[in-house]
Every structure is written in C-alpha cells, then in structure tokens.
Coordinates of C-alpha atoms in Angstrom, one line a residue:
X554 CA 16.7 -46.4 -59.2
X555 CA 15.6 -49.1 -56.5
X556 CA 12.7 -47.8 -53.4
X557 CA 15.1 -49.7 -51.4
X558 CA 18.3 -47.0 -52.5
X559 CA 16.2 -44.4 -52.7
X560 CA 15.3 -44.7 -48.8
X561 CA 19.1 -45.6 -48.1
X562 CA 19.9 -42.2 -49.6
X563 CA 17.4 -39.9 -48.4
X564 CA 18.9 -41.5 -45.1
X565 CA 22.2 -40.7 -45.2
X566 CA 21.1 -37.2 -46.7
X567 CA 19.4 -36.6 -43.6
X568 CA 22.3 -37.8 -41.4
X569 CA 24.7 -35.7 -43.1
X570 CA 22.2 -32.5 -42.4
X571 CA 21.8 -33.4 -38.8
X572 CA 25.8 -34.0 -38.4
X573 CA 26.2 -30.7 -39.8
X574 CA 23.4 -28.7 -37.0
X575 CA 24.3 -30.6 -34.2
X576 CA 27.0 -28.3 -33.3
X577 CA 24.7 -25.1 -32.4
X578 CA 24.1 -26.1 -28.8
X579 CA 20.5 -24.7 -28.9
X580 CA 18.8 -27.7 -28.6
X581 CA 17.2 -31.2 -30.7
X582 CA 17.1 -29.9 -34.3
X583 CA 13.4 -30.6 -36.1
X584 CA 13.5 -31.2 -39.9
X585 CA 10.0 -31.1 -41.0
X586 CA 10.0 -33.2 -44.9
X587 CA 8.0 -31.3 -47.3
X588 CA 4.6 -31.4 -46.4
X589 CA 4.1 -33.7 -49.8
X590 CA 6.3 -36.3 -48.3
X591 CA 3.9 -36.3 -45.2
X592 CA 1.2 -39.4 -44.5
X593 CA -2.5 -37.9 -44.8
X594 CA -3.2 -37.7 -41.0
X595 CA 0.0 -36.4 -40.2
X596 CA -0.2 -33.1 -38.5
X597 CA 3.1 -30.0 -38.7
X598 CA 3.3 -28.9 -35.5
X599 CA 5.8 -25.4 -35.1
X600 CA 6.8 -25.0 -31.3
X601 CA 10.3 -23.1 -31.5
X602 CA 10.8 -19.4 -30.1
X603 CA 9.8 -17.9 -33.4
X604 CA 6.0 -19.2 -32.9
X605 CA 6.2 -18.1 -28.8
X606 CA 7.1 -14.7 -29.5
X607 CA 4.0 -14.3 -31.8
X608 CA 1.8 -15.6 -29.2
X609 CA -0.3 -13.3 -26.2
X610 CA 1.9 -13.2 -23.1
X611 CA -0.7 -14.1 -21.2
X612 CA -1.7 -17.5 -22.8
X613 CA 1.8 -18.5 -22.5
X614 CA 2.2 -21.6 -20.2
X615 CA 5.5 -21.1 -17.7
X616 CA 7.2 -24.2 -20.0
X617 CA 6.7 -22.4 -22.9
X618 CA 8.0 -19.1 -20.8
X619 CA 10.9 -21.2 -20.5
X620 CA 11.5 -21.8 -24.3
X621 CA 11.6 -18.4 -24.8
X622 CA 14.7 -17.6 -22.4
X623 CA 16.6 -20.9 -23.6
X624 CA 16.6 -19.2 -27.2
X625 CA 18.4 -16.4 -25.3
X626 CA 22.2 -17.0 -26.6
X627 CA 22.5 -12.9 -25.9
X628 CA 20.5 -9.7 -24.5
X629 CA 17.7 -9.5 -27.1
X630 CA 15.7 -6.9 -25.9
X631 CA 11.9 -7.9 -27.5
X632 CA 12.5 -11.5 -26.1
X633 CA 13.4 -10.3 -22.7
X634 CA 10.4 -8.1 -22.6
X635 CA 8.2 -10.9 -23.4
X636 CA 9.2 -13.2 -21.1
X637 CA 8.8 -10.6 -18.3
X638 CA 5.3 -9.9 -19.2
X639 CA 4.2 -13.2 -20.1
X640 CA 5.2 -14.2 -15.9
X641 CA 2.9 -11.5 -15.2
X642 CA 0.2 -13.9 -14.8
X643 CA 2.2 -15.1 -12.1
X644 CA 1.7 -13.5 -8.9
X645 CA 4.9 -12.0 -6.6
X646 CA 4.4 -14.2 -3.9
X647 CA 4.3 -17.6 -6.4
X648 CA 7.2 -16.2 -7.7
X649 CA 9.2 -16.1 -4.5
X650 CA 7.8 -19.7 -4.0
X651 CA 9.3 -21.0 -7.2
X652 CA 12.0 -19.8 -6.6
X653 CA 13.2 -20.4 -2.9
X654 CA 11.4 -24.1 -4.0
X655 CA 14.7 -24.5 -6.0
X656 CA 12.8 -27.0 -8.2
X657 CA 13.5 -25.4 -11.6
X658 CA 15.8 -25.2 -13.6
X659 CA 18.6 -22.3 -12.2
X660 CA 19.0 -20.6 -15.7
X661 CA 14.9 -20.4 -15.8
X662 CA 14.8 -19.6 -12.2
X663 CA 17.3 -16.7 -13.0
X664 CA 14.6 -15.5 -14.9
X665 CA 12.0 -15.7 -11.9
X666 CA 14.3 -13.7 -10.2
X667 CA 14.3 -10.7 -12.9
X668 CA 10.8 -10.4 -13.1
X669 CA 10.3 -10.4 -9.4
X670 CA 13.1 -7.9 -9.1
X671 CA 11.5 -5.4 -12.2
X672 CA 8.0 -5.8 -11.1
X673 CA 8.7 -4.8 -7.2
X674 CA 11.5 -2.2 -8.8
X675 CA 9.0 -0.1 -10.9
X676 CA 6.5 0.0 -8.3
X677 CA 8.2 -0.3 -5.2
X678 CA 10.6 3.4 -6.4
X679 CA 13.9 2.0 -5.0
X680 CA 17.4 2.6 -7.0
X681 CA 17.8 1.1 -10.5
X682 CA 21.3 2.0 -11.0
X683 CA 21.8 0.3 -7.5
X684 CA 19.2 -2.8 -8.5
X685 CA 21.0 -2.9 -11.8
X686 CA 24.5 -3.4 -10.4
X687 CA 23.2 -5.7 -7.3
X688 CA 21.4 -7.8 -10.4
X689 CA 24.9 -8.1 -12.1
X690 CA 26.9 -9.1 -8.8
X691 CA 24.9 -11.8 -8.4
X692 CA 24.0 -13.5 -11.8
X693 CA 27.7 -12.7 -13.1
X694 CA 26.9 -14.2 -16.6
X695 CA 23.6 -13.8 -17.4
X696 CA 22.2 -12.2 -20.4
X697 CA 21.3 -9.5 -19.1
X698 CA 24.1 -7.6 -17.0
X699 CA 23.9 -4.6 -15.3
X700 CA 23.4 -2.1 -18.8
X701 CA 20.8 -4.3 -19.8
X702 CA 19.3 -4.6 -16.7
X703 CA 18.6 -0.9 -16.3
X704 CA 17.7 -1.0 -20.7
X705 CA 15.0 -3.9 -19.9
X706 CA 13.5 -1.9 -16.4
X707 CA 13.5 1.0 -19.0
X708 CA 11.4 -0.7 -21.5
X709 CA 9.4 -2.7 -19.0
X710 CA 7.9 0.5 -17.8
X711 CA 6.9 2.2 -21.0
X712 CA 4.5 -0.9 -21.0
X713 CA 2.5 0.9 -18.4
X714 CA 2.0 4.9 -19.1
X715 CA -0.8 7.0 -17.9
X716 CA -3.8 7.1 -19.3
X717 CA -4.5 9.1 -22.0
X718 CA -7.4 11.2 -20.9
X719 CA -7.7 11.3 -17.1
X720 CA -10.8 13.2 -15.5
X721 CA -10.9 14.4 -12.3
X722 CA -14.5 14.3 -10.2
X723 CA -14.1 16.9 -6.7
X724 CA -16.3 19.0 -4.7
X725 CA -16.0 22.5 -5.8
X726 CA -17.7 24.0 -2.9
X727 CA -19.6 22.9 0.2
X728 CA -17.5 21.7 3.3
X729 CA -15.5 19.6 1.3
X730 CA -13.9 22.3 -1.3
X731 CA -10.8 22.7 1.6
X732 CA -10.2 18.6 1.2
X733 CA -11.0 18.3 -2.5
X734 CA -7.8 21.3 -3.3
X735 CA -5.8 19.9 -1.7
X736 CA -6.6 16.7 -3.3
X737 CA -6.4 18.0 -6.7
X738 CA -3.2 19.9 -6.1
X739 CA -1.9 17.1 -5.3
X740 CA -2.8 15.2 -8.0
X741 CA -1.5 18.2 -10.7
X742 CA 1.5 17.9 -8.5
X743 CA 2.2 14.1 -9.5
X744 CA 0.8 15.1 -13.1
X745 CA 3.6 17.9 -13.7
X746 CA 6.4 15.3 -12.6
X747 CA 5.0 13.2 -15.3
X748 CA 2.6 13.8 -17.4
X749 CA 3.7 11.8 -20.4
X750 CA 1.0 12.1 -22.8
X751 CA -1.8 12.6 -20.9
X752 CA -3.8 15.1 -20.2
X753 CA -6.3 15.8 -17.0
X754 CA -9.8 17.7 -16.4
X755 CA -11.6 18.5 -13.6
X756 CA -15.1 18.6 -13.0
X757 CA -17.2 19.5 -10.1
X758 CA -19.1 16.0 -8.6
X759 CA -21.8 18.7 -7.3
X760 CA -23.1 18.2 -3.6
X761 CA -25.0 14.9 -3.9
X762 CA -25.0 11.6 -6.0
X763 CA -27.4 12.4 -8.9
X764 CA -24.6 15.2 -9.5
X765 CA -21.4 12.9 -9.5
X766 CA -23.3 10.5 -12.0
X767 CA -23.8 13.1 -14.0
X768 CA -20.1 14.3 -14.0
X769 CA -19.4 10.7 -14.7
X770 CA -21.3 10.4 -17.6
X771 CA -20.1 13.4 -18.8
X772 CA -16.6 12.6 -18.3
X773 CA -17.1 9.6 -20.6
X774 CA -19.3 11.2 -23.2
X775 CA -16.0 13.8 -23.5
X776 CA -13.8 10.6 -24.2
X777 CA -12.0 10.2 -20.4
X778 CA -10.4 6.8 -20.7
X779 CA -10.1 7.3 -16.6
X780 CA -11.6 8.6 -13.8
X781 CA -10.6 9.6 -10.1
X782 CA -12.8 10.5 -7.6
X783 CA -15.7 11.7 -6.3
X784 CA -15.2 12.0 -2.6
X785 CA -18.6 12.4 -0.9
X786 CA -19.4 8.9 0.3
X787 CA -23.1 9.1 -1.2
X788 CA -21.5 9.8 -4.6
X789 CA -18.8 6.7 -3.9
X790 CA -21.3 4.4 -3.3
X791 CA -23.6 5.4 -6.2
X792 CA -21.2 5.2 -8.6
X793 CA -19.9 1.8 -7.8
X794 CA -23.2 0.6 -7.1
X795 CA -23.8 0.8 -11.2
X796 CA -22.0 -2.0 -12.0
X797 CA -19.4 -2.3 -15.1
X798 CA -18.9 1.0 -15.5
X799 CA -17.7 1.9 -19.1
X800 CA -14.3 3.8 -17.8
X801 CA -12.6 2.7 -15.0
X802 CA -13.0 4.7 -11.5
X803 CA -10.6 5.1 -9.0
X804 CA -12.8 6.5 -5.6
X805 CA -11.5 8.5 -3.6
X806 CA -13.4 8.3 0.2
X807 CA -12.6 9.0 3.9
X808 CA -15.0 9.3 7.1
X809 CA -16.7 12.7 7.9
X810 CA -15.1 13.1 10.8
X811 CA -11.6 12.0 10.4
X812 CA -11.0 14.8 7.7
X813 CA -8.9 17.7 9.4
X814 CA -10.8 19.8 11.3
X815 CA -13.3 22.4 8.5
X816 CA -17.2 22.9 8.3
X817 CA -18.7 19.6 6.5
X818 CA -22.4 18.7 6.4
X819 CA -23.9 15.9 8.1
X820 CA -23.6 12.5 7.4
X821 CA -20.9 13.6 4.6
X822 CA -18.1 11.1 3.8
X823 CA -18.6 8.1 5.4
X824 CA -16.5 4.9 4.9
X825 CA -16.8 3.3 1.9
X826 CA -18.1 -0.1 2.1
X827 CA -18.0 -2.1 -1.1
X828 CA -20.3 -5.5 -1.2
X829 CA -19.1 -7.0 -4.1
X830 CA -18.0 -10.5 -4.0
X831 CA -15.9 -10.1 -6.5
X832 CA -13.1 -8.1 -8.0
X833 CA -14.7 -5.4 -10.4
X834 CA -11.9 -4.1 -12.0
X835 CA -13.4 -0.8 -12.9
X836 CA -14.1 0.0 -10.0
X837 CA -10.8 0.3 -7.3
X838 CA -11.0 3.1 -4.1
X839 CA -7.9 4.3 -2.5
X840 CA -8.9 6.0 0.9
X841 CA -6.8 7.4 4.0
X842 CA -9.3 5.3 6.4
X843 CA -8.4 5.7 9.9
X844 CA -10.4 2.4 10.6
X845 CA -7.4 0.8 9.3
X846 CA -5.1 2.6 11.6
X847 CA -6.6 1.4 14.2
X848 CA -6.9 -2.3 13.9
X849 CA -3.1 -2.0 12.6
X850 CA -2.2 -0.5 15.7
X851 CA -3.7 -3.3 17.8
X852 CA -1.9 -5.7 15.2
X853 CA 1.3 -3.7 15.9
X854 CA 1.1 -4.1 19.6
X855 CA 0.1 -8.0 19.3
X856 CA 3.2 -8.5 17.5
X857 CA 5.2 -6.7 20.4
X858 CA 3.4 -10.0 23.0
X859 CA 1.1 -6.9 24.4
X860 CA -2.1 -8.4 25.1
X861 CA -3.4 -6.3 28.2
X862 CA -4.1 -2.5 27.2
X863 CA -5.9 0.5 28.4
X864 CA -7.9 2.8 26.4
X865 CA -8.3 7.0 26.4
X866 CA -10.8 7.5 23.5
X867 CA -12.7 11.1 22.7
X868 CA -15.8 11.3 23.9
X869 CA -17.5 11.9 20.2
X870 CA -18.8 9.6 17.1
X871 CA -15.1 9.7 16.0
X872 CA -14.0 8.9 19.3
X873 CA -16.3 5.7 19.2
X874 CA -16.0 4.2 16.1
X875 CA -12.0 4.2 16.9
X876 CA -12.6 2.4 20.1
X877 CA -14.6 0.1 18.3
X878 CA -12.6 -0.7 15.6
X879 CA -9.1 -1.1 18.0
X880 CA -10.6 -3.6 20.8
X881 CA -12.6 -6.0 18.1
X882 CA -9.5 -6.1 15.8
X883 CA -7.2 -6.4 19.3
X884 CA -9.8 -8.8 21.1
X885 CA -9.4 -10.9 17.7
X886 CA -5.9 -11.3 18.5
X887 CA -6.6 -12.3 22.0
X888 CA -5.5 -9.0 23.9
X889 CA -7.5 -7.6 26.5
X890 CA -9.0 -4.1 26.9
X891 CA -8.6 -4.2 30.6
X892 CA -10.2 -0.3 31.0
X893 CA -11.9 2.3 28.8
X894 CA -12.1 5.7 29.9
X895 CA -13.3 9.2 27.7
X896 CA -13.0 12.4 27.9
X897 CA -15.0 15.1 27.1
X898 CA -12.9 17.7 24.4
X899 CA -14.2 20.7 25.8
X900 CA -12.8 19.6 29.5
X901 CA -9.2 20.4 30.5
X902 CA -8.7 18.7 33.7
X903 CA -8.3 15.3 32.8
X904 CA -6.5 14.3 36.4
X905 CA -9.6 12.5 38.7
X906 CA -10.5 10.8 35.3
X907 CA -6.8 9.0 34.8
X908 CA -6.9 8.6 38.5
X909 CA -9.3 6.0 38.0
X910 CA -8.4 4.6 35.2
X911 CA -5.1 3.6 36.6
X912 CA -6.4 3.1 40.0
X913 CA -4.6 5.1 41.4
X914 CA -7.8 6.6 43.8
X915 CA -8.4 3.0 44.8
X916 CA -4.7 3.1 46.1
X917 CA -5.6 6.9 48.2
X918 CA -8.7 4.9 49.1
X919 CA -6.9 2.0 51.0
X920 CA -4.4 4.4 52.3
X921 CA -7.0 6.7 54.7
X922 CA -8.6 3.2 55.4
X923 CA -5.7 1.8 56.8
X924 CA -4.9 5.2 58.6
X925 CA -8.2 5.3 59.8
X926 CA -7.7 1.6 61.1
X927 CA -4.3 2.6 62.8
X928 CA -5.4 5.7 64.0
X929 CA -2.0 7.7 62.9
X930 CA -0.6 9.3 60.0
X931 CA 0.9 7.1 57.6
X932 CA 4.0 8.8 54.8
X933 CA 2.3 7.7 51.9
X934 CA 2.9 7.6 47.8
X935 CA 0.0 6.6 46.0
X936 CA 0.8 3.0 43.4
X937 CA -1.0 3.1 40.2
X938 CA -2.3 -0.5 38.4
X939 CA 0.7 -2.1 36.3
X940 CA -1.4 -4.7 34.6
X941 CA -1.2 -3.2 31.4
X942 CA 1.2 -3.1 28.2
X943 CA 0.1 0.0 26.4
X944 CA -2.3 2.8 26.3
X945 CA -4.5 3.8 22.9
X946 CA -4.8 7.0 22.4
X947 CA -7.6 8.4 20.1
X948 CA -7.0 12.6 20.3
X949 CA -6.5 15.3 18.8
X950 CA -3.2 17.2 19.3
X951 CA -4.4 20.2 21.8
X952 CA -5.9 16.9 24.0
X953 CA -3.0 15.1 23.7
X954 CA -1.2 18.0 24.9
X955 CA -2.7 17.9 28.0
X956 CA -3.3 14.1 29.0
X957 CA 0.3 12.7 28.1
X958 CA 1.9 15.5 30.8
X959 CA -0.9 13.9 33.1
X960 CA 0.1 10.5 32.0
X961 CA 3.6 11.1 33.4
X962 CA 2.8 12.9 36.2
X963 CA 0.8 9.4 37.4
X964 CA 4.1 7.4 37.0
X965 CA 3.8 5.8 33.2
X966 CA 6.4 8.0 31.2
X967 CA 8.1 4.3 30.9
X968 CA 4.8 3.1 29.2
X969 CA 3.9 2.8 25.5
X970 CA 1.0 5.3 24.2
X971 CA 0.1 4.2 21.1
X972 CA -1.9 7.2 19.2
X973 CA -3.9 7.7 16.2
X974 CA -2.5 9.5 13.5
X975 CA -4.5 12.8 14.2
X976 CA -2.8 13.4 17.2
X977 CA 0.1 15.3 14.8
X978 CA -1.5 18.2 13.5
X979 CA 0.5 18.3 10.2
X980 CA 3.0 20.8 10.6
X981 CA 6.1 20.8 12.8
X982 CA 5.3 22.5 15.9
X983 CA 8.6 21.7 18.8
X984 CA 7.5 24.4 21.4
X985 CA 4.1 23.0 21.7
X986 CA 4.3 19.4 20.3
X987 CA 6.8 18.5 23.5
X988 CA 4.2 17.3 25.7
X989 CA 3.4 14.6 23.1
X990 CA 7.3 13.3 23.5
X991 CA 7.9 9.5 23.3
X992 CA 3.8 9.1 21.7
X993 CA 3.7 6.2 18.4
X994 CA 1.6 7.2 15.8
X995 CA 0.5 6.3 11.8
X996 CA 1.4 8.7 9.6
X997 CA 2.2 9.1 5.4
X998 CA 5.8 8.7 4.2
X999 CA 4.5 12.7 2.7
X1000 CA 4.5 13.9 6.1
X1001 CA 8.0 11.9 7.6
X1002 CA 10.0 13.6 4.3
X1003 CA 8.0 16.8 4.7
X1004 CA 11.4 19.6 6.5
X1005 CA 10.9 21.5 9.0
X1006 CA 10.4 24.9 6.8
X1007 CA 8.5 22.9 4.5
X1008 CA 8.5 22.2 0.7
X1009 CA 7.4 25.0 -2.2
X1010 CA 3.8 24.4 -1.3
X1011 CA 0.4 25.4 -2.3
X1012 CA -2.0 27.3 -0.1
X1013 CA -4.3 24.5 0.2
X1014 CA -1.8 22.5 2.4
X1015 CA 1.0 25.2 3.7
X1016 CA -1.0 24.9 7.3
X1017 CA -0.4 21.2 7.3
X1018 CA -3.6 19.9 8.1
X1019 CA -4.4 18.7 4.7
X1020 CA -1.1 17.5 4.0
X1021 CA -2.2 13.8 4.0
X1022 CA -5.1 14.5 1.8
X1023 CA -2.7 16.7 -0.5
X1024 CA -0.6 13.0 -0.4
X1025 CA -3.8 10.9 -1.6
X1026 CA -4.0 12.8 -4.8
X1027 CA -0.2 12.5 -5.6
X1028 CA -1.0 8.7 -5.0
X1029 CA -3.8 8.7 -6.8
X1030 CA -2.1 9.9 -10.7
X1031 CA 0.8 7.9 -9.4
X1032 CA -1.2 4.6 -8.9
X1033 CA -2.9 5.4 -12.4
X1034 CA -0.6 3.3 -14.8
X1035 CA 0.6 0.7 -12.3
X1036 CA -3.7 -0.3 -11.7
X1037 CA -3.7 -3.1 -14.3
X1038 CA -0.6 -4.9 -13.3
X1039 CA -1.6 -4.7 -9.7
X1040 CA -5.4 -6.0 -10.8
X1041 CA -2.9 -9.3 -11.8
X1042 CA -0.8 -9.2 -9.1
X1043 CA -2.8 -8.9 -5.7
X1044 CA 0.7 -9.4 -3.8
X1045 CA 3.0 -6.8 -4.9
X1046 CA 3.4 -3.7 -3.3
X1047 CA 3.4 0.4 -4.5
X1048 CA 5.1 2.6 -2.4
X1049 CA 3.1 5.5 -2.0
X1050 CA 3.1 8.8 -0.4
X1051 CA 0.3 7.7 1.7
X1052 CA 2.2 4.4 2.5
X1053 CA 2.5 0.8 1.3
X1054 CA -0.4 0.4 -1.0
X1055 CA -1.6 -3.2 -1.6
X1056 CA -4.9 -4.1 -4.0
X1057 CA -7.0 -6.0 -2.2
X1058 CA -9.7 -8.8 -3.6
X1059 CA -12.4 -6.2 -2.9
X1060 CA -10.7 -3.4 -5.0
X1061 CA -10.0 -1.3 -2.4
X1062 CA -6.5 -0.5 -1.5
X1063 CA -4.4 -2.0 1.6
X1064 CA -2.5 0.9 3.0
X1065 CA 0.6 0.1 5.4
X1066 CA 1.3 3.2 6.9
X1067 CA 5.1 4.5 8.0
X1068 CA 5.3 5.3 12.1
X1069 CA 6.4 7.9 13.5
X1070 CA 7.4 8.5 17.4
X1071 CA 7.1 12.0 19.0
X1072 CA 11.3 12.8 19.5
X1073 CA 12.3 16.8 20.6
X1074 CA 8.3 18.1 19.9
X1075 CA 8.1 16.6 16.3
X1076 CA 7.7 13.1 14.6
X1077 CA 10.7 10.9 13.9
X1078 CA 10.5 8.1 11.9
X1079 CA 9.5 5.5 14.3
X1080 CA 11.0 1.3 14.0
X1081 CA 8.7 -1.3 15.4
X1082 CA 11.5 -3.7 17.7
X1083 CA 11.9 -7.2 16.7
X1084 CA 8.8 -9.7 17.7
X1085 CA 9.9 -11.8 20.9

C-alpha cells in the first residue's frame, strides 16, 4: 500500500471519528495520535476538566476556573465544590466587580455569583433555605437549583471545621478573673452549640508576660493546634512580639479602663497596638475597643452632614482618651468640636457647668446688662447657643442619668446625644434608664437580642455588666474555623455577637457595631437615617 493512500486513509478515519463526537456539545474534540506517531519535539499537552480537578484550587487561573463549570452538563457535587474554592483566591469585593462589570461570560458569571452568595452565606448566618430558594428564582436553570444549592452550602462548610485541639489562655485570678469567666463561658457556650470534633483546655496566662509565654509554650508542647487569648495587654504584646509563632493565636485585649466596672491593677489591659507591617497570619486579635466606637461615632454623625458638635466627656483617663480619639477621627472629617466641657464623677450638680457650655449664662449675662442699661425689669427667658448638630457623650449610666434630664431642662431634648456604649449598664433597667430616653449608643447584636428577663445565663454575666465580654468569647470559638478564609478574603464580613467583624491588613479585627437608641428606659435597636 502507497504513503500517499495510507495518509488518504488515516484521513478519512479521522473525519469519520470526529463526525461521530461532534454531536456532544461539550466543546472542540482533541485526538491525541499515539505518542509513536508524534514528531520528536512535539510535546502532549492534557488541559480538559479531568486534569483541573486534580490540580490545587488555589493555583487555578479564573480561565481554567471557567473550564471546570463548562464540563458541568449537571449538579456534580466534587466539581461544584472545587470551583467554589478555587475563586477563594478571589476577594468578595472583586467578585462583586466582575460581576456588576458584566464582561464575562453570563454562565461563568452565574458562578461568581454562587460563590459570593456561599462565602457571605456561611459567615454572614442568614437563611439557607431562604438563600437557597432566592438562588433558584433567579438562575431558573442552573445546575445547581435550590436542593443543590442548600447540598453545595452544606459541603462548602465542612471545608472549614474547628480546630482540633483548641487552648484557652485567661486570668484565673487577679482583677481580671470577673472578665476572663465570663469570657470563657462564653466561649464553652459557642463550643456546646458546636463542638464538632474538637476539644478545648484552659489554662491560666498567670499575672504577667513571662507567665502567658509559658502557658503558650505549654499549650503547644500538649499538641493545641490553636490558641485564644491571653487578655492582659503585657501578655498580648509579648506574645505577638515573638514572631511566627508555631500555633496560631487569636488575642483577646481591651483597655483597663473600659472593662465594666471591678478592681484591676494598674496599667493592666491597655490597647493593643500591633506594629507589624505585614499580615502575620498567626497572629490575629479580636478586641471590644471602645477607641473604635468613638471614631465610628464621629464617622456616623459625618454621614448625617453634622460637622459642628459639642462635647460632655468624664473627667478621668477614660474620659480623655475618648475625647481624643472622637475630635481627631471627627476633625479628619472636617467637623468641628465647637466646645468641650467635663465633669467630675463624684459631682452631682452638673447645671452651672452645661450653662456654659451652651451659653446660656452669657444669655443671663446680657439680660441684667441690658436691665441695668434700661433701668427696669425686663420678662426674660434665657436662649441657649444653636450652633451645634450633636452632643458626645462619654458616661457612665448613673452620670448620664443626671446630665440628659439637665440637657432638656436647658432646651435641647430636640438635639442628638450621641453616647458611648458604656452608658447602658447591661441589663434592662426602664424605672431608672428613663432619663437616658432618645440617647444613640454602640452596643453588641448579644445585648439588642438579650429579653428583658434574660436568657438561661451563667453567674458570671446574669448582672449584665459583662455581657459584652461574655459575647467576645462566643465570637471568639465562632470565628475559629472561618480565620483562614477570612486571612484570603480581607472583604467579607462575619456576623458576630459582638458585631460585624472584618479582618483587617494588620490582623486585628474591624468591628461594626449594632446601635441602639434609648426608647421607654431600655435600648431599641437604633437605624442611622439615610445620608442627605
């Protein structure tokens, strides 16, 4: 037989073969001749789903993403699975880019669409059932419908269980045992919910640094594959001050003085203040700092066009560092502090101090100076200053009590009083708490859902001033499984007892708090109005 008939066959061989695939729909057909057949330099290349599905998700380009979910004919469970982890390299907020961009192709960007929608689902604790059939109103015809949308959010989340061996660095006595329990039991709280298969142990980070490292290295030596706490600042700082640490920490920190009122030593839990240029992904801190209050109140109110604002700040360090932090992040912003006044705690009679402030003694003043003048007796209703948006408030609920009655008694009940969140002493008190009517505060989601008998709840927080703290710990475990895909992702959001909890560059957590508004003696849940 001829070359020549030889070719002319193996050519219509190959025709016939391709005749007889090209009805599958699934794309060009490759036919790779026998590698004999196949010049010297020639090189078999294999790019079809089969080779992607063996590959690491995370080295996957989004092209070859794209592959994977063409080969998709129906719901295919392992496929699905990888595509959704393989566009976890992909932060949430280029996700919503791609797809609002409307550049891709709409089957692919279907798939955008899921992963956005699972990632902010298993964090974010809304509805699946209700994300499910939402999903399948909306992409009638997709792959995945609403039973296989609640099957894939299922399996997506068994990607990210607890840690195995979890251990637990707290204060065991000193001034911080009150806020370590509570702490703890909220963390054990979280645990019982779910502990999967993990299991937690507690040991005591002692009363200075040296101790917590030691804790720490015992931890590890006793095979914790993670750690939360310690809490003393000292201890925070030397921990994360060692560099890669061999298991990953989760610090838990707040300021001395913003804890809830209980005997602490000096100079005990200051802020935590992490230097690190970079991202240390063993190291993250989740805190309940009140700095951040403050500077998002100021944010708040420049968002509501309120640029001029007075001030009513405790005359103590706390006090300070609040008034601090509120007028440099609200000066940033370009708002004005127009007046500052403090008051002493252990002072009762607060009335010639807000006369000043709101000038209303300069307004008696020009009165007996124009009587004087005139020589008679003029009727007379003293006019305080209206120059300002809002007042900041930084109290405690007893002072609050008594300068907000004082506040309306000088003609402002109709202006804003924007207070920190220690002005609501934790537990639901209408008899007293109605003098603090109409005040806007921060406060935790925990403390909003908390009833007015309250929930089955240990000793450590029944009182309600550690509820907050009791919160942190049930964030804390919570946070525990969800750390490495929010170390990818530094836009997505967990919802938290504590609040909106973003992970910043630094490694500390972002916390958007809820608001509250004093309504009938007790906190409502407060909504901001709509910018102008």
């Amino acid at each position: 037989m001829s070359t020549r008939f030889q070719t002319i066959l193996l050519s219509v061989v190959l025709l016939a073969l391709l005749a007889a695939c090209g009805t599958t729909g699934s794309g060009p057909v490759v036919v790779h001749p026998v590698e004999e057949d196949l010049p010297a330099e020639t090189e078999v290349v294999d790019s079809g789903p089969e080779d992607l599905f063996t590959r690491d998700p995370s080295e996957r380009s989004l092209d070859e993403v794209a592959m994977l979910t063409k080969s998709l004919s129906a719901y295919q469970p392992d496929i699905a699975l990888e595509v959704l982890r393989s566009l976890e390299s992909v932060p949430s907020g280029q996700l919503r880019s791609m797809i609002d961009g409307q550049s891709l192709d709409p089957e692919f960007t279907e798939w955008l669409e899921l992963a956005l929608q699972t990632r902010s689902l298993v964090t974010g604790g809304g509805s699946i059932p209700a994300a499910a059939k939402s999903w399948s109103d909306y992409h009638y015809g997709h792959v995945v419908g609403q039973l296989e949308f609640t099957d894939l959010v299922s399996r997506y989340k068994s990607f990210f269980p607890a840690p195995a061996r979890v251990a637990v660095l707290l204060p065991a006595d000193g001034g911080l045992a009150p806020a370590a329990r509570a702490i703890r039991d909220g963390i054990i709280s979280a645990y019982l919910e779910q502990p999967g298969n993990a299991s937690i142990r507690f040991y005591s980070s002692g009363s200075d640094a040296a101790s917590a490292i030691t804790a720490y290295m015992q931890a590890v030596e006793d095979g914790a594959t993670q750690v939360i706490g310690p809490l003393r600042a000292a201890s925070t700082r030397a921990l994360s001050a060692l560099g890669n640490l061999s298991v990953p920490i989760l610090l838990l920190n707040e300021p001395a003085d913003e804890l809830p009122d209980a005997p602490k030593p000096e100079n005990a839990f200051l802020e935590l203040e992490n230097t690190a240029p970079e991202r240390n992904n063993t190291v993250t801190s989740l805190t309940l700092s009140q700095t951040e209050e403050a500077a998002m109140i100021a944010r708040s109110a420049l968002q509501q066009d309120q640029k001029n604002a007075l001030m009513i700040v405790a005359n103590s360090a706390w006090g300070t560092r609040m008034e601090t932090t509120f007028a440099t992040a609200f000066e940033q912003g370009d708002g004005h502090i127009l007046a500052t006044t403090h008051f002493s705690p252990a002072t009762s009679d607060h009335s010639n101090m807000l006369t000043e402030l709101l000038k209303i003694d300069e307004s008696e003043q020009r009165n007996k100076d124009l009587q004087s003048w005139l020589g008679v007796r003029l009727t007379f209703e003293p006019i305080r200053r209206d120059d300002f948006d809002f007042i900041f408030l930084a109290a405690r609920p007893s002072e609050g009590r008594e300068l907000k009655p004082l506040l309306r008694f000088h003609d402002t009940g109709d202006v804003p009083v924007y207070a920190m969140g220690r002005i609501f002493s934790g537990k639901v008190a209408r008899a007293t708490d109605q003098d603090l009517n109409g005040i806007v505060f921060p406060t935790t989601p925990w403390q909003l859902n908390t009833d007015e008998n309250g929930r089955i709840l240990p000793d450590s927080v029944r009182d309600g001033i550690f509820g907050d703290l009791y919160a942190l710990g049930r964030d804390a475990w919570n946070l525990l499984p969800w750390l490495p895909l929010l170390q990818k992702d530094p836009d997505l959001e967990f919802a938290g007892n504590t609040g909106t909890l973003v992970l910043q560059a630094d490694g500390g957590f972002y916390r958007q708090p809820a608001w509250a508004q004093f309504s009938g003696g007790q906190p409502v849940p407060y909504q901001w109005p709509q910018s102008p």
